[in-house]
């Protein structure tokens, strides 16, 4: 789909078009368009193709001194010429995803008030209570189909960044478009400003949010309730993605709204799905099945429990009972191994509190439990020590080691460490990207368990099928569809996720699996189209310039 027709409005001419990022083509406007649209003289005479414009943009990006400068430049391009921005990102996805998303987006959010240029998305703060629907109606692009919403309390592994967390919904929605072709004008980033407990930000005169501490309890719950209801009222077909809420809110919000709205939490379900896909692929390398795995997690927050829940759902689907499935997952958090007789466990941790004596350290847990896989989702760098990796190697010929904490500085171990300490035997994936590792004359390519493999395809599947709910089954089917698309040549290099260069094709495959769940389970009033793949392709946006004459 190449979208966008010029508004049928005579006043929409000249510089207004150049200042509209959705319509602007910059130096690519043809001579005829320039004459008809009143652009003559407003642009330099040389007409460039989009490809030539991409060359200029990439030259600029590569000449920047830092990744943060690259981020600022790219966001400015998004604000100036959206089609060109997506063309650049799609054609250089491996190079630019780490800029528009983790790790650079984290750095950008930490400085958001200082690098702020032009507002994007909607900010809704506590003062707006009672009027949230009116604010949503201020969205200038017609019908929004996907909202990514955060309250900024747990941005990546960086903690509470308040309203300055807006970079995350903006970045995630850019990935919906780049990776799955969701029309950018259907993508609405929202920050719910419920205050911040970040002292540094509260003292910073350039902070973008309301200067107050976070509200909790009824005040918070009522605010979220109004937001969800208003979103459904203003955009009846909306899919809502909860993003980077602290786990004290994320789990209750998901439980409360998952059956009342078309809604999911990417940190819980998206992470669960991408990690499950990694396990399916790793099992192809190790010659085992999912039900053969015993997984030990370091960290029992949104990501850890989310992964445990999606794995359990997939195992139940394979025929295990829920309690048998949960027995495959063990958790160590900041207080040690989660076991049945540990007091004061939250409800979501209790599910995985098995009968076992307490164990103090992670290394001890590895030695005692003999897992096939360890998954780091603790935000604690260096916690997968040499001793831990070596212990995993004594238990398994091909140990599965996922160090998923973001950004790179928080990763439980590096790719190089995992491969070196395991003499190249580890099946490794990380949350943020690592470069390939040279070991004994072999190049090993680490996998990146990036949620961007999953949520764009899930979103596309929900949109195409007009599903009214986003279910756990969609997430484990998405994981299977992702793992099925890993090529033998990827696995041979140690890589357990497909190349990001194939992400659009991969997302379309995931969308098909997700839409099939919706049709099969009556989650939509639509009939399954005979040519579902064709319907998915037709829904996808391509950033080619339209002709305006
Ligand atoms: P969270 O705050 O909800 O949970 C963190 C967990 O780590 C808690 O259970 C905490 O008790 C535990 N922890 C903290 N210090 C510890 C220690 N010293 N030893 C053992 N456990 C400790 O955070 P989250 O949302 O679960 O995210 C955790 C990490 O996972 C973050 O760095 C995040 O960026 C990363 N993550 C990665 C992906 C991905 O790779 N696809 C997706 C989501 C989250």
Short mmCIF file of N, CA and C and ligand atoms in Angstrom, two decimals, residues 102 154-158 172 244-248 251 266-268 270-272 274-275 297-305 307 332-336 338 342 348-349 362 376-380 383 403-407 410-412 430-432 448-452, ligand 1:
data_model
loop_
_atom_site.label_atom_id
_atom_site.label_comp_id
_atom_site.label_asym_id
_atom_site.label_seq_id
_atom_site.Cartn_x
_atom_site.Cartn_y
_atom_site.Cartn_z
N UNK A 102 16.39 0.15 21.23
CA UNK A 102 17.44 -0.11 22.21
C UNK A 102 18.75 -0.47 21.52
N UNK A 154 9.17 2.38 34.09
CA UNK A 154 10.25 1.39 34.00
C UNK A 154 10.74 1.35 32.57
N UNK A 155 11.49 2.38 32.21
CA UNK A 155 11.92 2.51 30.82
C UNK A 155 13.14 1.61 30.59
N UNK A 156 12.97 0.62 29.70
CA UNK A 156 14.00 -0.41 29.47
C UNK A 156 14.49 -0.89 30.83
N UNK A 157 15.81 -0.99 31.04
CA UNK A 157 16.30 -1.32 32.39
C UNK A 157 16.69 -0.05 33.15
N UNK A 158 16.17 1.11 32.73
CA UNK A 158 16.69 2.38 33.24
C UNK A 158 15.84 3.01 34.34
N UNK A 172 8.79 2.37 19.40
CA UNK A 172 8.11 1.08 19.15
C UNK A 172 7.17 1.21 17.95
N UNK A 244 6.42 -0.61 29.20
CA UNK A 244 7.31 -0.05 30.22
C UNK A 244 6.58 0.54 31.44
N UNK A 245 5.53 -0.13 31.87
CA UNK A 245 4.92 0.15 33.18
C UNK A 245 5.73 -0.64 34.21
N UNK A 246 5.85 -0.13 35.43
CA UNK A 246 6.54 -0.88 36.48
C UNK A 246 5.74 -2.14 36.79
N UNK A 247 6.41 -3.18 37.28
CA UNK A 247 5.68 -4.45 37.39
C UNK A 247 4.56 -4.41 38.43
N UNK A 248 4.63 -3.48 39.41
CA UNK A 248 3.50 -3.38 40.36
C UNK A 248 2.21 -2.99 39.64
N UNK A 251 1.35 -6.07 35.79
CA UNK A 251 0.60 -7.33 35.93
C UNK A 251 -0.88 -7.08 36.25
N UNK A 266 3.68 -5.68 26.08
CA UNK A 266 4.82 -6.20 25.33
C UNK A 266 5.93 -6.70 26.23
N UNK A 267 6.12 -6.05 27.37
CA UNK A 267 7.21 -6.47 28.26
C UNK A 267 6.93 -7.85 28.84
N UNK A 268 5.66 -8.18 28.95
CA UNK A 268 5.29 -9.50 29.48
C UNK A 268 5.10 -10.48 28.33
N UNK A 270 5.09 -9.98 24.80
CA UNK A 270 5.99 -9.88 23.66
C UNK A 270 7.34 -10.50 23.99
N UNK A 271 7.84 -10.17 25.18
CA UNK A 271 9.13 -10.75 25.61
C UNK A 271 9.01 -12.26 25.73
N UNK A 272 7.88 -12.70 26.31
CA UNK A 272 7.66 -14.14 26.45
C UNK A 272 7.72 -14.83 25.11
N UNK A 274 9.12 -13.79 22.20
CA UNK A 274 10.41 -13.77 21.49
C UNK A 274 11.39 -14.75 22.17
N UNK A 275 11.32 -14.85 23.50
CA UNK A 275 12.20 -15.80 24.19
C UNK A 275 11.78 -17.23 23.88
N UNK A 297 15.62 -18.85 35.49
CA UNK A 297 15.64 -17.42 35.21
C UNK A 297 16.40 -16.68 36.30
N UNK A 298 17.17 -15.67 35.90
CA UNK A 298 17.69 -14.71 36.86
C UNK A 298 16.85 -13.44 36.67
N UNK A 299 15.98 -13.15 37.64
CA UNK A 299 15.04 -12.03 37.51
C UNK A 299 13.64 -12.59 37.37
N UNK A 300 12.74 -12.09 38.22
CA UNK A 300 11.36 -12.58 38.19
C UNK A 300 10.40 -11.40 38.11
N UNK A 301 10.70 -10.51 37.16
CA UNK A 301 9.83 -9.36 36.96
C UNK A 301 8.93 -9.59 35.76
N UNK A 302 8.60 -8.49 35.09
CA UNK A 302 7.68 -8.59 33.94
C UNK A 302 8.23 -9.51 32.87
N UNK A 303 9.52 -9.31 32.54
CA UNK A 303 10.09 -10.11 31.46
C UNK A 303 10.16 -11.58 31.87
N UNK A 304 10.72 -11.86 33.04
CA UNK A 304 10.90 -13.25 33.48
C UNK A 304 9.58 -13.99 33.60
N UNK A 305 8.65 -13.41 34.33
CA UNK A 305 7.36 -14.09 34.52
C UNK A 305 6.61 -14.15 33.18
N UNK A 307 7.91 -14.49 30.25
CA UNK A 307 8.48 -15.61 29.47
C UNK A 307 7.97 -16.93 30.05
N UNK A 332 15.20 -17.18 40.10
CA UNK A 332 15.99 -16.56 41.17
C UNK A 332 15.76 -15.05 41.05
N UNK A 333 15.37 -14.40 42.14
CA UNK A 333 15.27 -12.94 42.10
C UNK A 333 16.27 -12.35 43.08
N UNK A 334 16.11 -11.07 43.42
CA UNK A 334 17.12 -10.41 44.25
C UNK A 334 17.22 -11.03 45.64
N UNK A 335 16.22 -11.84 46.02
CA UNK A 335 16.25 -12.45 47.36
C UNK A 335 16.60 -13.95 47.31
N UNK A 336 16.99 -14.44 46.16
CA UNK A 336 17.36 -15.85 46.06
C UNK A 336 16.33 -16.66 45.27
N UNK A 338 13.19 -18.66 44.20
CA UNK A 338 11.77 -18.55 44.59
C UNK A 338 11.27 -19.97 44.89
N UNK A 342 8.97 -19.60 50.81
CA UNK A 342 9.42 -18.22 50.97
C UNK A 342 8.19 -17.33 51.17
N UNK A 348 2.05 -13.22 41.13
CA UNK A 348 2.66 -13.71 39.90
C UNK A 348 3.93 -14.53 40.15
N UNK A 349 4.57 -14.35 41.32
CA UNK A 349 5.73 -15.18 41.64
C UNK A 349 5.30 -16.52 42.25
N UNK A 362 22.98 -17.64 42.49
CA UNK A 362 22.56 -18.15 41.19
C UNK A 362 23.41 -19.35 40.78
N UNK A 376 18.62 -14.50 31.54
CA UNK A 376 18.89 -13.33 32.39
C UNK A 376 17.95 -12.19 32.06
N UNK A 377 17.12 -11.84 33.01
CA UNK A 377 16.19 -10.71 32.87
C UNK A 377 16.16 -9.94 34.20
N UNK A 378 17.36 -9.65 34.68
CA UNK A 378 17.52 -9.07 36.01
C UNK A 378 18.03 -7.64 35.98
N UNK A 379 18.54 -7.19 34.82
CA UNK A 379 19.17 -5.88 34.75
C UNK A 379 20.49 -5.83 35.50
N UNK A 380 21.07 -7.01 35.82
CA UNK A 380 22.32 -7.06 36.61
C UNK A 380 23.48 -7.51 35.73
N UNK A 383 26.30 -10.88 35.87
CA UNK A 383 25.79 -11.90 36.79
C UNK A 383 25.87 -13.31 36.20
N UNK A 403 21.04 -13.81 27.69
CA UNK A 403 21.31 -12.65 28.58
C UNK A 403 20.50 -11.49 28.02
N UNK A 404 19.28 -11.34 28.51
CA UNK A 404 18.33 -10.47 27.81
C UNK A 404 18.24 -9.04 28.35
N UNK A 405 18.96 -8.73 29.42
CA UNK A 405 18.78 -7.40 30.01
C UNK A 405 19.29 -6.30 29.09
N UNK A 406 18.54 -5.22 29.05
CA UNK A 406 18.85 -4.04 28.23
C UNK A 406 19.14 -2.86 29.15
N UNK A 407 19.82 -1.82 28.66
CA UNK A 407 20.56 -1.83 27.40
C UNK A 407 21.84 -2.68 27.51
N UNK A 410 23.72 -3.50 30.65
CA UNK A 410 23.07 -4.29 31.71
C UNK A 410 23.07 -5.79 31.41
N UNK A 411 23.54 -6.17 30.25
CA UNK A 411 23.48 -7.57 29.84
C UNK A 411 24.22 -8.46 30.86
N UNK A 412 23.63 -9.62 31.19
CA UNK A 412 24.19 -10.49 32.24
C UNK A 412 25.58 -11.00 31.87
N UNK A 430 20.95 -12.31 23.22
CA UNK A 430 20.98 -11.16 24.13
C UNK A 430 19.76 -10.28 23.86
N UNK A 431 19.55 -9.29 24.73
CA UNK A 431 18.45 -8.34 24.52
C UNK A 431 18.88 -7.24 23.57
N UNK A 432 20.05 -6.65 23.82
CA UNK A 432 20.60 -5.62 22.92
C UNK A 432 21.62 -6.29 22.01
N UNK A 448 19.72 -11.78 18.64
CA UNK A 448 19.17 -10.72 19.49
C UNK A 448 17.70 -11.01 19.72
N UNK A 449 17.35 -11.31 20.98
CA UNK A 449 15.96 -11.62 21.33
C UNK A 449 15.15 -10.35 21.40
N UNK A 450 15.05 -9.71 20.26
CA UNK A 450 14.46 -8.38 20.19
C UNK A 450 12.94 -8.52 20.04
N UNK A 451 12.19 -7.86 20.90
CA UNK A 451 10.73 -7.95 20.80
C UNK A 451 10.21 -7.48 19.44
N UNK A 452 11.04 -6.72 18.72
CA UNK A 452 10.62 -6.23 17.41
C UNK A 452 10.40 -7.37 16.42
P1 LIG B 1 11.51 -5.84 36.47
O1 LIG B 1 11.96 -4.68 37.23
O2 LIG B 1 10.06 -6.13 36.34
O3 LIG B 1 12.22 -7.17 37.05
C1 LIG B 1 13.58 -7.25 37.40
C2 LIG B 1 13.77 -8.52 38.20
O4 LIG B 1 15.17 -8.70 38.45
C3 LIG B 1 13.08 -8.54 39.55
O5 LIG B 1 12.48 -9.77 39.78
C4 LIG B 1 14.24 -8.35 40.54
O6 LIG B 1 13.99 -8.98 41.79
C5 LIG B 1 15.33 -9.08 39.80
N1 LIG B 1 16.66 -8.68 40.29
C6 LIG B 1 17.13 -7.46 40.53
N2 LIG B 1 18.39 -7.55 41.03
C7 LIG B 1 18.70 -8.85 41.09
C8 LIG B 1 19.82 -9.58 41.50
N3 LIG B 1 20.91 -8.95 41.95
N4 LIG B 1 19.79 -10.92 41.42
C9 LIG B 1 18.70 -11.56 40.97
N5 LIG B 1 17.59 -10.92 40.55
C10 LIG B 1 17.60 -9.59 40.61
O7 LIG B 1 12.14 -5.67 35.03
P2 LIG B 1 11.73 -6.48 33.71
O8 LIG B 1 10.69 -5.74 32.96
O9 LIG B 1 11.47 -7.88 34.03
O10 LIG B 1 13.08 -6.33 32.86
C11 LIG B 1 14.27 -6.92 33.30
C12 LIG B 1 15.32 -6.76 32.22
O11 LIG B 1 14.92 -7.49 31.06
C13 LIG B 1 15.54 -5.32 31.78
O12 LIG B 1 16.91 -5.06 31.67
C14 LIG B 1 14.90 -5.26 30.44
O13 LIG B 1 15.53 -4.33 29.58
C15 LIG B 1 15.10 -6.66 29.93
N6 LIG B 1 14.12 -7.02 28.89
C16 LIG B 1 14.60 -7.57 27.74
C17 LIG B 1 13.73 -7.91 26.74
C18 LIG B 1 14.26 -8.53 25.49
O14 LIG B 1 15.40 -8.80 25.40
N7 LIG B 1 13.49 -8.81 24.51
C19 LIG B 1 12.37 -7.65 26.87
C20 LIG B 1 11.90 -7.10 28.07
C21 LIG B 1 12.80 -6.79 29.07
#
